[in-house]
Structure formats: structure tokens, C-alpha cells
mmCIF file with all atom_site columns, C-alpha atoms in Angstrom:
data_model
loop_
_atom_site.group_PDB
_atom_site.id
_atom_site.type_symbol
_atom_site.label_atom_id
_atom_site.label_alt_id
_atom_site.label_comp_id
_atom_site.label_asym_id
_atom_site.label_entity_id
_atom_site.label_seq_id
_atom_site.pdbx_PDB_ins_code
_atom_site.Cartn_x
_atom_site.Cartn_y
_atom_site.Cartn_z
_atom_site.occupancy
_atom_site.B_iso_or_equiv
_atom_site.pdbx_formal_charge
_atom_site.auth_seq_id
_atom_site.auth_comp_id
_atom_site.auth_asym_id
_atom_site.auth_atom_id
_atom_site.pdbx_PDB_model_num
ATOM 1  C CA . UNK O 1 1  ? 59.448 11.949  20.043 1.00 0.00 ? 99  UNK O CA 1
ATOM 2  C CA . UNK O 1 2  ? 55.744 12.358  20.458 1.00 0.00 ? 100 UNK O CA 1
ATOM 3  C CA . UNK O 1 3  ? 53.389 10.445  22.744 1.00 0.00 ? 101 UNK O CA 1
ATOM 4  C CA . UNK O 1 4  ? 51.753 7.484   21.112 1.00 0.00 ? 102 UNK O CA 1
ATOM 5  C CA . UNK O 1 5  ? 48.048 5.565   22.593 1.00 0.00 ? 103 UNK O CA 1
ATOM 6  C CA . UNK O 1 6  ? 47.022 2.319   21.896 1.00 0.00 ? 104 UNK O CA 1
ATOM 7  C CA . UNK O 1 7  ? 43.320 2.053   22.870 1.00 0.00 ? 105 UNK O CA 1
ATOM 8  C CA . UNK O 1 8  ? 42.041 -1.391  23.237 1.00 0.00 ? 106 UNK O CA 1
ATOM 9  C CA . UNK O 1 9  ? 38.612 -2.422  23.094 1.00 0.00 ? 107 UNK O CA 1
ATOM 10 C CA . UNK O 1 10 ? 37.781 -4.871  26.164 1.00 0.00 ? 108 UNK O CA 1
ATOM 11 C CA . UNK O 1 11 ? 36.320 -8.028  24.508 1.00 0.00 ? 109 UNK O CA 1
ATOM 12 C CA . UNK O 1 12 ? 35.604 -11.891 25.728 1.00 0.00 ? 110 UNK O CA 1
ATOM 13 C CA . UNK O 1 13 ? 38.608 -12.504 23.489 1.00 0.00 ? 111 UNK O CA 1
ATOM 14 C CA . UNK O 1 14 ? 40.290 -10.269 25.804 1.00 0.00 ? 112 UNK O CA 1
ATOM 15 C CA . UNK O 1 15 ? 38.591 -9.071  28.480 1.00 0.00 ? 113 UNK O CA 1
ATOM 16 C CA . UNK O 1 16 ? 41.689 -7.339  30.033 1.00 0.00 ? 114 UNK O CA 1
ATOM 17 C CA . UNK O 1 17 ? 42.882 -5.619  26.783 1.00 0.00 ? 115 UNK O CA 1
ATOM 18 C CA . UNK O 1 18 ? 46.232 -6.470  27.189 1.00 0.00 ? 116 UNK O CA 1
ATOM 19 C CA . UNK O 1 19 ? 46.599 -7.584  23.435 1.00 0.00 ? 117 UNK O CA 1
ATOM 20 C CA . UNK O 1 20 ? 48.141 -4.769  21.784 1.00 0.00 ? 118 UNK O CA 1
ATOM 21 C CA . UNK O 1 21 ? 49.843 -6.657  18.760 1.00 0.00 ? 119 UNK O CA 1
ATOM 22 C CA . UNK O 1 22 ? 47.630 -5.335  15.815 1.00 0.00 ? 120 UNK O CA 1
ATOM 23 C CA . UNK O 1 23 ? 46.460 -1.660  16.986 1.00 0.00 ? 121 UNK O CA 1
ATOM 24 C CA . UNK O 1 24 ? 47.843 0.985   15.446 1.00 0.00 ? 122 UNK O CA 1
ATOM 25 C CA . UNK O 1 25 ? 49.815 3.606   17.643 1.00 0.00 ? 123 UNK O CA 1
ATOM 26 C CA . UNK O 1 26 ? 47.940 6.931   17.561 1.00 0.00 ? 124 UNK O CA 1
ATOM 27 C CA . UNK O 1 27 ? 48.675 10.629  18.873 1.00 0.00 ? 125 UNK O CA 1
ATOM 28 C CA . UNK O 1 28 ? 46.449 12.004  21.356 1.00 0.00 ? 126 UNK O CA 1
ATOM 29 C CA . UNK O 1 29 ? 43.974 13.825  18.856 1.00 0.00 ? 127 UNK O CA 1
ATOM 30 C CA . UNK O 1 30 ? 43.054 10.672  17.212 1.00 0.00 ? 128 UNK O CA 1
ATOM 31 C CA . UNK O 1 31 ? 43.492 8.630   20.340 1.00 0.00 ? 129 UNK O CA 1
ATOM 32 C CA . UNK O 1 32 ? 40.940 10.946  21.939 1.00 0.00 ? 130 UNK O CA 1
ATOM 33 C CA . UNK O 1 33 ? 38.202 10.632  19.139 1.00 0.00 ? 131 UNK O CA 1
ATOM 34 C CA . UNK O 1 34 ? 38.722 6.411   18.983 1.00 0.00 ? 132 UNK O CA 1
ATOM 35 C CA . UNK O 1 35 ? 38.174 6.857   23.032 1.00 0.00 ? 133 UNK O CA 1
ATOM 36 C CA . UNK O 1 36 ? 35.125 8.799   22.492 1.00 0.00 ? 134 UNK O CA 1
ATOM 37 C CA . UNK O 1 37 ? 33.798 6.707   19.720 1.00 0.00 ? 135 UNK O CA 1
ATOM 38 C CA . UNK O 1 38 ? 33.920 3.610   21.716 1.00 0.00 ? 136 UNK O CA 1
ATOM 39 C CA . UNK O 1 39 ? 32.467 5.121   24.746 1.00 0.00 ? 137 UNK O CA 1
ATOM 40 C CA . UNK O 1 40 ? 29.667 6.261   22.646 1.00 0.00 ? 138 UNK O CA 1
ATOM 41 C CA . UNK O 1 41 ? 29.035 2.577   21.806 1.00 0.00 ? 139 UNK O CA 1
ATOM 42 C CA . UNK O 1 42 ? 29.083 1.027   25.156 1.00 0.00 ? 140 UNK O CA 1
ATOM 43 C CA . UNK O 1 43 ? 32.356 -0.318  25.046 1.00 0.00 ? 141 UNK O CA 1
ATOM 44 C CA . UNK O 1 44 ? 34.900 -0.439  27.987 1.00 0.00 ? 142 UNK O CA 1
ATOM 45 C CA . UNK O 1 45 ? 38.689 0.315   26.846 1.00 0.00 ? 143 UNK O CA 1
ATOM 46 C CA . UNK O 1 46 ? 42.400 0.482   27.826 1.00 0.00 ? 144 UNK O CA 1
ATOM 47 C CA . UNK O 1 47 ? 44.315 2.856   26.809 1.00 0.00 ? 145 UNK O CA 1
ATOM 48 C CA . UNK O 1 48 ? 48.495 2.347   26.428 1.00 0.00 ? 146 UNK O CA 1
ATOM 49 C CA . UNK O 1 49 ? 50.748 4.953   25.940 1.00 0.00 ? 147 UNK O CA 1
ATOM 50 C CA . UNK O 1 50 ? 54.548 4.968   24.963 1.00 0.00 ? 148 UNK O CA 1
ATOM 51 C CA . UNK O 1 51 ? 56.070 7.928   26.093 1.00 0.00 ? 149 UNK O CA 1
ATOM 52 C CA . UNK O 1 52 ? 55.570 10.889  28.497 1.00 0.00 ? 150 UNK O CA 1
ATOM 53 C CA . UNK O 1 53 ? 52.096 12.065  28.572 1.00 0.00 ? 151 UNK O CA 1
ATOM 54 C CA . UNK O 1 54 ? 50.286 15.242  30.300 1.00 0.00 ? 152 UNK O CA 1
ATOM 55 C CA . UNK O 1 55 ? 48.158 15.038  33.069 1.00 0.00 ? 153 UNK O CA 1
ATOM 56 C CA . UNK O 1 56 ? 45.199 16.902  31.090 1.00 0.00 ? 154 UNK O CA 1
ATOM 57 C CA . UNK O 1 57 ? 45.868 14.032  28.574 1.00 0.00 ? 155 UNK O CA 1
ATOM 58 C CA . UNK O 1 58 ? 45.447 11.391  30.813 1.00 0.00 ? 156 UNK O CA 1
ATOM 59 C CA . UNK O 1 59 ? 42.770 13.364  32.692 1.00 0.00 ? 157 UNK O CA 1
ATOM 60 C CA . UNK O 1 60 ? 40.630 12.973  29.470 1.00 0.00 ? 158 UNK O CA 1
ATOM 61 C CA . UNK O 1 61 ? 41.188 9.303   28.969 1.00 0.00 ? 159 UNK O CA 1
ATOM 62 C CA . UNK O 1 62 ? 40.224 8.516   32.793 1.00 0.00 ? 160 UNK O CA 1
ATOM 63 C CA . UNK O 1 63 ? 36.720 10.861  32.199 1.00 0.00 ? 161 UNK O CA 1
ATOM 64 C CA . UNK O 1 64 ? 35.922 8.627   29.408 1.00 0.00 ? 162 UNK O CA 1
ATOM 65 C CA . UNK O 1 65 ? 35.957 5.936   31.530 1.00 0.00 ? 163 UNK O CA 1
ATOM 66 C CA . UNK O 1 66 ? 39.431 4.187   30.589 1.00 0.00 ? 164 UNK O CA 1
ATOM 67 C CA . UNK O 1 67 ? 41.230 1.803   32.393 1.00 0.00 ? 165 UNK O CA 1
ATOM 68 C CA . UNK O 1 68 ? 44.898 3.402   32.162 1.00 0.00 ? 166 UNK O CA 1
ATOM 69 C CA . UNK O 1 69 ? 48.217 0.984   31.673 1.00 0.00 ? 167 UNK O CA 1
ATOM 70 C CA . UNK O 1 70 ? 50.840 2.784   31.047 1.00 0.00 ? 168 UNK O CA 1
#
């Protein structure tokens, strides 16, 4: 079974992003560009992932600036 990412906006609703309930589980290419897309607006994120993941895949994430929970 593949990897799956949730990336979670940090908001004053949840400042932590710890609420996971309604984002969708994505595989790393589309994780990647809904990373890049929110550090290109500014925004701080979390990023979740079910499974194993590489460390060039998690390397990525952290260069962007995510806060990693696995």
C-alpha cells in the first residue's frame, strides 16, 4: 500500500493542525504541490503521513517549511 499525506493548513481554528477529519489523503506528488501552494501563500502547515515514507520525501516536506507528525 502506498504512502498517503494529509497536509493541514495551521489556522486560529487550529493553530496546531491536528484536525485531520475532513482532508483528503493524498500521494506524495499531489501532497508535494498542496505543500508548495500553501507555502507560496504564507501559510504554515503539517503534514501527516500513513505509511512508510522516504527520507527524500520527507526531506522535501521539512524544506518547505513543514512541521512533520507522523
Amino acid at each position: 500500500m502506498a504512502t498517503t499525506f494529509q497536509i493541514i493548513a495551521l489556522s486560529s481554528l487550529d493553530p496546531e493542525g491536528c484536525d485531520t477529519r475532513d482532508e483528503p489523503k493524498l500521494l506524495y506528488p499531489d501532497a508535494l504541490k498542496t505543500a508548495q501552494e500553501l507555502k507560496s501563500q504564507g501559510k504554515a502547515f503539517r503534514v501527516f503521513a500513513a505509511g512508510d515514507y522516504t527520507d527524500e520525501q520527507h526531506r522535501s516536506f521539512v524544506n518547505l517549511g513543514a512541521v512533520f507528525a507522523s
